[in-house]
């Protein structure tokens, strides 16, 4: 046994290059003798191919052969080839030399193809054999010396030295043996007459022809020759050609004429009658051709197959009746016919294949054979068009199916690849086979939402857990790579995470409300949803979602003016000279809802005299319908209903007291109780109503700042300036303008609604402390205005704001000054308190002495009632007749604020104790009792004390502010230096 390896430098170079093509290819060759027992070693392929045992197992190494019988077996555990079937060289190859069989060893992952050729060495296991057991000759005794008699050749199935090598004729006195060689190396013999026969001496001769091969030990075969001596036959037959040549198509039917051989005999009579036959015809050819023994016509007897035998050389013998013979050679060439279609064998197929394999990757290996020859055996291989594959030849008769472009499972998840092989015959024959190649998925597609963005509406006051909308994303990948999960992106809304507002089902993308929403607190939610697939690594995409909170009519109107109080009666005075359309007052109401839910309408529900007053449906103005007469009652009571436009509508009622009188005492006589106690004096306050900014509240004692996070988007609502003007018509139309700002490019004010919003994205470079001055103007001629300062803190946390708005300079001088002012204020107040006590005692003594004098004189002196001075807030630039007093509690969230409106009073309003039912007579008004006098004194005392104390506090506070401003200026001077 031996292994043929490349020896020359060129062979080594070619072998090296072949190892680096698209898949591994190599060839090895072994030589073994025939008739080896099963299980005997042929060769160690693992060692000869440089493969380890693990590679053989993981690559699923196997033998692929196109033959019906597999003579070799691969033992992957040892990496060796062993004999699996009995090998008979003569049966496998006949007389063809050298004799070999081939097969392929295929490994996968990656694909490797190794071709193995096993040459079979002949063993001398066959003896020469003669076709017949006896040869009979009838030879005339007149046969001349030198006459030749052709003998039947022996057949030895072995080849080369083991084949037939020599003939031996047993010793005799008449014949010698002459041996000849054919062009193909075979031998044939003739028996030559060496001595004239003598029938009378030896009428019969018995000889033996022995055929000997060249094996060791030698094998031989023999045939008996019986010679009958006849009377003389002087002439042997002679062929007219030494060699006859003919051709026949390989698929010629039985009986097809091939050629005719001719021979003549100079003898006459029976000695001249010639008989034709084949001599030395091989066994497998006997069933293919036949010859007519009388005419010499050669024809087809059986099936001719070019692929098995391409040429036949036959010896034709002519024999006369006298036994004389002669021979000639007949050469028959078989003409190939394209009768074999190519045969396609799938050697290996990698299915499924990943969609991300690069172009040029080997997918399958096929073997194509065509048993025809010449052009009929030339094969072309191709696949169907419009596929991302190509087929290329690698080894002889082997083709690789490779990728020609990138694959995309989402476009084609599988391919039916038809491999077609066609020969070059005429007509051409072809065959095809279809390969099913599946493409496995990789995670190369991110989820895609069915919309670019989502927007939906949600009615406020919803139930927690309510389904709001559904987000859908699709992934073109398959299986786990296409499994989409949904998540909320981290977003802060009002300082709280988005997960505290809504949640999303990770499986189906349904968004649920986590809480009940209030339109008055939040009007819109903007956030992002992420869809992520289950691949590794996962791919994701985002989509923006907007949820618009819709207003629900869940708030009733709130009456701002007139203010209702259970402790007092508020009355509007209408002079009896008032004309038709006289504006008595204006009911002012608001509704914190929006849209049509906030559209208010005013109606007069009840009235003492409905024919006297009417209420403006849209503006709430109470006006006279007719001229006021003397018959009209002084005391008029109206009930006004304020309704919104919601479904269902909500309403609020307000009672308005109107005094029809020309002067204050006349009105007082209707609305005043007989008892004028302390409560009466406390409630009796008159003021003028003026226009005012409701929010933000301006206070010198503290700084109110709105916080804007640095993550705020464009259009972020910072706060809203709220102002009212109790004028009517266009005089009450308000407009808002930004007068001054720390950074005008950052904020803007809504002209109609007073909303302060960001104009651009907030950046880290923006100052934390921002100060805005907003002007509110009405539409009157001339217009009047009011200003309000708004402090804004651009920060993400409260400590950051505190660091900017807290007073840092608390030095010793500052604290000493503050202590001094407080001590001074305490001393002043204490002094005033002592003086007040002394004054009260003096007044008591004086009253006691005066009372004694009054009762003694019995005189009734008229007393004019004393009314305390009334103070009105005339500050500001408002154009209205009255002044509102407001108490405002605001937070940094402008949507969560409480407003309290003080009771308005004016010169035309009387505030009295509503519990009184008596009236004062003229005498009573002119003769106040002692109790009245005491009340008046007490009132004056407390009023003066309170006024003085307040003025002292204001003075101290102004000094405090002046001192603080001076310290700030000093700080700024130091920082500039």
mmCIF file of C-alpha atoms in Angstrom, residues 553-781:
data_model
loop_
_atom_site.group_PDB
_atom_site.id
_atom_site.type_symbol
_atom_site.label_atom_id
_atom_site.label_comp_id
_atom_site.label_asym_id
_atom_site.label_seq_id
_atom_site.Cartn_x
_atom_site.Cartn_y
_atom_site.Cartn_z
ATOM 1 C CA UNK A 553 -67.689 70.644 32.959
ATOM 2 C CA UNK A 554 -66.759 69.730 36.515
ATOM 3 C CA UNK A 555 -66.423 73.254 37.943
ATOM 4 C CA UNK A 556 -69.277 75.593 38.699
ATOM 5 C CA UNK A 557 -68.836 79.326 38.076
ATOM 6 C CA UNK A 558 -67.331 81.340 40.946
ATOM 7 C CA UNK A 559 -68.689 84.829 41.657
ATOM 8 C CA UNK A 560 -65.881 87.268 42.286
ATOM 9 C CA UNK A 561 -68.081 90.278 42.868
ATOM 10 C CA UNK A 562 -70.220 91.078 44.709
ATOM 11 C CA UNK A 563 -68.749 89.091 47.568
ATOM 12 C CA UNK A 564 -71.254 87.259 49.732
ATOM 13 C CA UNK A 565 -70.748 87.492 53.495
ATOM 14 C CA UNK A 566 -73.049 86.229 56.202
ATOM 15 C CA UNK A 567 -71.973 88.948 58.629
ATOM 16 C CA UNK A 568 -72.885 92.016 56.570
ATOM 17 C CA UNK A 569 -75.077 93.378 53.837
ATOM 18 C CA UNK A 570 -73.483 94.904 50.747
ATOM 19 C CA UNK A 571 -75.741 97.351 48.911
ATOM 20 C CA UNK A 572 -75.345 99.385 45.748
ATOM 21 C CA UNK A 573 -76.880 102.906 45.820
ATOM 22 C CA UNK A 574 -78.921 103.983 42.790
ATOM 23 C CA UNK A 575 -79.983 107.668 42.748
ATOM 24 C CA UNK A 576 -83.583 108.305 41.964
ATOM 25 C CA UNK A 577 -82.430 110.521 39.138
ATOM 26 C CA UNK A 578 -80.807 107.573 37.370
ATOM 27 C CA UNK A 579 -81.716 107.345 33.704
ATOM 28 C CA UNK A 580 -82.673 104.251 31.746
ATOM 29 C CA UNK A 581 -79.596 102.033 31.305
ATOM 30 C CA UNK A 582 -77.913 103.284 34.443
ATOM 31 C CA UNK A 583 -75.111 100.884 35.433
ATOM 32 C CA UNK A 584 -75.927 99.765 38.955
ATOM 33 C CA UNK A 585 -73.083 97.285 39.350
ATOM 34 C CA UNK A 586 -71.437 94.408 37.511
ATOM 35 C CA UNK A 587 -71.513 90.780 38.534
ATOM 36 C CA UNK A 588 -68.046 89.377 37.920
ATOM 37 C CA UNK A 589 -67.679 85.562 37.740
ATOM 38 C CA UNK A 590 -65.112 83.105 36.431
ATOM 39 C CA UNK A 591 -65.138 79.417 35.516
ATOM 40 C CA UNK A 592 -61.864 77.509 35.688
ATOM 41 C CA UNK A 593 -63.065 75.134 32.976
ATOM 42 C CA UNK A 594 -62.177 75.886 29.353
ATOM 43 C CA UNK A 595 -63.897 76.215 26.002
ATOM 44 C CA UNK A 596 -67.629 76.328 25.991
ATOM 45 C CA UNK A 597 -67.623 74.967 29.546
ATOM 46 C CA UNK A 598 -66.268 78.370 30.604
ATOM 47 C CA UNK A 599 -68.720 80.499 28.548
ATOM 48 C CA UNK A 600 -70.802 82.262 31.178
ATOM 49 C CA UNK A 601 -74.252 83.730 30.884
ATOM 50 C CA UNK A 602 -75.991 85.912 33.465
ATOM 51 C CA UNK A 603 -79.732 85.876 34.194
ATOM 52 C CA UNK A 604 -81.940 87.674 36.660
ATOM 53 C CA UNK A 605 -83.640 84.948 38.644
ATOM 54 C CA UNK A 606 -85.572 86.984 41.227
ATOM 55 C CA UNK A 607 -85.959 90.659 41.983
ATOM 56 C CA UNK A 608 -88.016 92.906 44.228
ATOM 57 C CA UNK A 609 -89.062 94.707 41.070
ATOM 58 C CA UNK A 610 -88.212 92.824 37.877
ATOM 59 C CA UNK A 611 -89.478 95.721 35.824
ATOM 60 C CA UNK A 612 -86.751 97.997 37.163
ATOM 61 C CA UNK A 613 -83.576 96.035 36.520
ATOM 62 C CA UNK A 614 -82.058 93.770 33.900
ATOM 63 C CA UNK A 615 -78.809 91.761 33.723
ATOM 64 C CA UNK A 616 -76.557 91.643 30.648
ATOM 65 C CA UNK A 617 -76.553 88.079 29.337
ATOM 66 C CA UNK A 618 -72.886 88.124 28.407
ATOM 67 C CA UNK A 619 -71.279 90.734 30.659
ATOM 68 C CA UNK A 620 -73.288 90.499 33.910
ATOM 69 C CA UNK A 621 -73.961 94.254 34.020
ATOM 70 C CA UNK A 622 -77.001 95.203 36.111
ATOM 71 C CA UNK A 623 -78.706 98.222 34.584
ATOM 72 C CA UNK A 624 -81.987 100.032 35.058
ATOM 73 C CA UNK A 625 -84.682 99.246 32.554
ATOM 74 C CA UNK A 626 -86.804 102.305 33.183
ATOM 75 C CA UNK A 627 -86.637 105.641 34.936
ATOM 76 C CA UNK A 628 -86.501 105.357 38.735
ATOM 77 C CA UNK A 629 -89.559 106.943 40.429
ATOM 78 C CA UNK A 630 -90.352 108.020 43.942
ATOM 79 C CA UNK A 631 -92.688 105.080 44.278
ATOM 80 C CA UNK A 632 -89.908 102.576 43.921
ATOM 81 C CA UNK A 633 -88.918 101.005 47.216
ATOM 82 C CA UNK A 634 -85.599 102.007 48.634
ATOM 83 C CA UNK A 635 -84.602 98.447 49.425
ATOM 84 C CA UNK A 636 -84.281 96.280 46.307
ATOM 85 C CA UNK A 637 -82.979 92.677 46.356
ATOM 86 C CA UNK A 638 -81.860 90.906 43.165
ATOM 87 C CA UNK A 639 -80.820 87.248 42.692
ATOM 88 C CA UNK A 640 -78.553 86.710 39.690
ATOM 89 C CA UNK A 641 -77.842 83.218 38.306
ATOM 90 C CA UNK A 642 -74.511 82.633 36.529
ATOM 91 C CA UNK A 643 -74.535 79.539 34.263
ATOM 92 C CA UNK A 644 -71.786 78.006 32.156
ATOM 93 C CA UNK A 645 -72.346 76.439 28.723
ATOM 94 C CA UNK A 646 -71.353 72.873 29.677
ATOM 95 C CA UNK A 647 -73.406 69.745 29.255
ATOM 96 C CA UNK A 648 -74.923 69.553 31.773
ATOM 97 C CA UNK A 649 -74.512 73.170 32.766
ATOM 98 C CA UNK A 650 -73.417 74.295 36.221
ATOM 99 C CA UNK A 651 -74.472 77.488 37.916
ATOM 100 C CA UNK A 652 -73.948 79.797 40.865
ATOM 101 C CA UNK A 653 -76.209 82.451 42.367
ATOM 102 C CA UNK A 654 -75.427 85.777 43.969
ATOM 103 C CA UNK A 655 -77.672 88.176 45.861
ATOM 104 C CA UNK A 656 -77.303 91.870 45.095
ATOM 105 C CA UNK A 657 -78.783 94.480 47.445
ATOM 106 C CA UNK A 658 -79.643 97.811 45.824
ATOM 107 C CA UNK A 659 -80.621 100.957 47.704
ATOM 108 C CA UNK A 660 -82.728 103.372 45.634
ATOM 109 C CA UNK A 661 -81.880 106.639 47.382
ATOM 110 C CA UNK A 662 -80.384 109.981 46.663
ATOM 111 C CA UNK A 663 -78.259 110.194 49.777
ATOM 112 C CA UNK A 664 -76.504 108.032 52.228
ATOM 113 C CA UNK A 665 -78.752 108.651 55.267
ATOM 114 C CA UNK A 666 -81.809 107.678 53.244
ATOM 115 C CA UNK A 667 -80.218 104.364 52.340
ATOM 116 C CA UNK A 668 -79.015 103.938 55.881
ATOM 117 C CA UNK A 669 -82.521 104.202 57.224
ATOM 118 C CA UNK A 670 -83.531 101.092 55.283
ATOM 119 C CA UNK A 671 -80.497 98.910 55.869
ATOM 120 C CA UNK A 672 -79.298 99.930 59.362
ATOM 121 C CA UNK A 673 -80.127 97.976 62.541
ATOM 122 C CA UNK A 674 -81.265 99.885 65.609
ATOM 123 C CA UNK A 675 -78.245 98.651 67.501
ATOM 124 C CA UNK A 676 -74.884 100.047 66.497
ATOM 125 C CA UNK A 677 -72.449 97.743 68.214
ATOM 126 C CA UNK A 678 -68.840 96.904 67.604
ATOM 127 C CA UNK A 679 -69.630 94.507 64.792
ATOM 128 C CA UNK A 680 -71.400 97.276 62.968
ATOM 129 C CA UNK A 681 -68.401 99.571 63.203
ATOM 130 C CA UNK A 682 -66.041 96.801 62.117
ATOM 131 C CA UNK A 683 -68.106 96.000 59.035
ATOM 132 C CA UNK A 684 -68.759 99.567 58.028
ATOM 133 C CA UNK A 685 -65.944 100.013 55.466
ATOM 134 C CA UNK A 686 -66.201 101.872 52.220
ATOM 135 C CA UNK A 687 -63.690 101.857 49.394
ATOM 136 C CA UNK A 688 -63.432 102.420 45.709
ATOM 137 C CA UNK A 689 -62.937 99.501 43.339
ATOM 138 C CA UNK A 690 -59.910 99.771 41.014
ATOM 139 C CA UNK A 691 -58.394 97.489 38.364
ATOM 140 C CA UNK A 692 -55.821 95.107 39.743
ATOM 141 C CA UNK A 693 -53.488 92.299 38.728
ATOM 142 C CA UNK A 694 -54.728 89.216 40.511
ATOM 143 C CA UNK A 695 -51.642 87.128 39.883
ATOM 144 C CA UNK A 696 -48.733 87.156 40.459
ATOM 145 C CA UNK A 697 -49.169 88.858 43.812
ATOM 146 C CA UNK A 698 -46.746 91.700 44.406
ATOM 147 C CA UNK A 699 -45.318 91.642 47.932
ATOM 148 C CA UNK A 700 -42.371 93.491 49.283
ATOM 149 C CA UNK A 701 -41.877 91.021 52.107
ATOM 150 C CA UNK A 702 -41.010 88.000 49.991
ATOM 151 C CA UNK A 703 -39.939 86.898 46.565
ATOM 152 C CA UNK A 704 -42.323 84.605 44.648
ATOM 153 C CA UNK A 705 -40.631 82.766 41.784
ATOM 154 C CA UNK A 706 -41.896 80.385 39.132
ATOM 155 C CA UNK A 707 -39.575 77.382 38.544
ATOM 156 C CA UNK A 708 -38.787 76.396 34.943
ATOM 157 C CA UNK A 709 -36.864 73.086 34.545
ATOM 158 C CA UNK A 710 -33.901 73.156 32.223
ATOM 159 C CA UNK A 711 -35.466 70.310 30.278
ATOM 160 C CA UNK A 712 -38.455 72.505 29.352
ATOM 161 C CA UNK A 713 -39.342 72.404 25.660
ATOM 162 C CA UNK A 714 -40.269 75.311 23.435
ATOM 163 C CA UNK A 715 -43.711 76.626 24.422
ATOM 164 C CA UNK A 716 -43.434 75.537 28.063
ATOM 165 C CA UNK A 717 -46.065 77.367 30.182
ATOM 166 C CA UNK A 718 -44.176 79.245 32.909
ATOM 167 C CA UNK A 719 -47.130 81.026 34.527
ATOM 168 C CA UNK A 720 -50.129 83.161 33.657
ATOM 169 C CA UNK A 721 -50.676 86.805 34.510
ATOM 170 C CA UNK A 722 -54.305 87.212 35.646
ATOM 171 C CA UNK A 723 -55.854 90.685 35.717
ATOM 172 C CA UNK A 724 -59.400 92.093 35.785
ATOM 173 C CA UNK A 725 -60.972 95.369 34.797
ATOM 174 C CA UNK A 726 -64.507 95.959 36.055
ATOM 175 C CA UNK A 727 -65.208 98.434 33.311
ATOM 176 C CA UNK A 728 -67.442 97.216 30.541
ATOM 177 C CA UNK A 729 -67.202 96.956 26.779
ATOM 178 C CA UNK A 730 -63.920 97.692 25.159
ATOM 179 C CA UNK A 731 -62.763 99.503 28.289
ATOM 180 C CA UNK A 732 -62.477 96.069 29.913
ATOM 181 C CA UNK A 733 -60.577 94.407 27.043
ATOM 182 C CA UNK A 734 -57.112 93.691 28.388
ATOM 183 C CA UNK A 735 -53.852 93.085 26.524
ATOM 184 C CA UNK A 736 -50.556 91.815 27.957
ATOM 185 C CA UNK A 737 -47.086 92.879 26.862
ATOM 186 C CA UNK A 738 -43.547 92.057 27.979
ATOM 187 C CA UNK A 739 -41.987 95.371 28.978
ATOM 188 C CA UNK A 740 -38.636 94.230 30.349
ATOM 189 C CA UNK A 741 -36.863 90.911 30.804
ATOM 190 C CA UNK A 742 -33.486 89.567 31.848
ATOM 191 C CA UNK A 743 -33.428 87.585 28.591
ATOM 192 C CA UNK A 744 -36.042 88.678 26.057
ATOM 193 C CA UNK A 745 -35.087 85.843 23.705
ATOM 194 C CA UNK A 746 -36.204 83.249 26.250
ATOM 195 C CA UNK A 747 -39.784 84.303 27.113
ATOM 196 C CA UNK A 748 -42.885 85.716 25.476
ATOM 197 C CA UNK A 749 -46.279 86.846 26.798
ATOM 198 C CA UNK A 750 -49.577 85.965 25.157
ATOM 199 C CA UNK A 751 -51.221 89.191 23.986
ATOM 200 C CA UNK A 752 -54.761 88.080 24.866
ATOM 201 C CA UNK A 753 -54.360 85.475 27.619
ATOM 202 C CA UNK A 754 -51.297 86.673 29.570
ATOM 203 C CA UNK A 755 -49.595 83.269 29.360
ATOM 204 C CA UNK A 756 -45.820 83.427 29.787
ATOM 205 C CA UNK A 757 -44.152 80.707 27.711
ATOM 206 C CA UNK A 758 -40.609 79.806 26.632
ATOM 207 C CA UNK A 759 -39.649 80.849 23.103
ATOM 208 C CA UNK A 760 -36.694 78.504 22.764
ATOM 209 C CA UNK A 761 -35.112 75.505 24.433
ATOM 210 C CA UNK A 762 -33.656 76.262 27.851
ATOM 211 C CA UNK A 763 -29.862 75.759 27.966
ATOM 212 C CA UNK A 764 -27.300 75.425 30.727
ATOM 213 C CA UNK A 765 -25.959 78.905 29.856
ATOM 214 C CA UNK A 766 -29.228 80.603 30.846
ATOM 215 C CA UNK A 767 -29.096 82.443 34.179
ATOM 216 C CA UNK A 768 -31.012 80.868 37.039
ATOM 217 C CA UNK A 769 -32.560 84.185 38.132
ATOM 218 C CA UNK A 770 -34.845 85.748 35.502
ATOM 219 C CA UNK A 771 -36.991 88.861 36.088
ATOM 220 C CA UNK A 772 -39.842 89.878 33.796
ATOM 221 C CA UNK A 773 -41.979 93.029 33.831
ATOM 222 C CA UNK A 774 -45.417 92.616 32.247
ATOM 223 C CA UNK A 775 -47.697 95.532 31.351
ATOM 224 C CA UNK A 776 -51.485 95.022 31.364
ATOM 225 C CA UNK A 777 -53.423 97.635 29.341
ATOM 226 C CA UNK A 778 -57.128 98.079 28.774
ATOM 227 C CA UNK A 779 -58.664 99.250 25.514
ATOM 228 C CA UNK A 780 -60.165 102.489 26.794
ATOM 229 C CA UNK A 781 -59.537 106.008 25.524
#
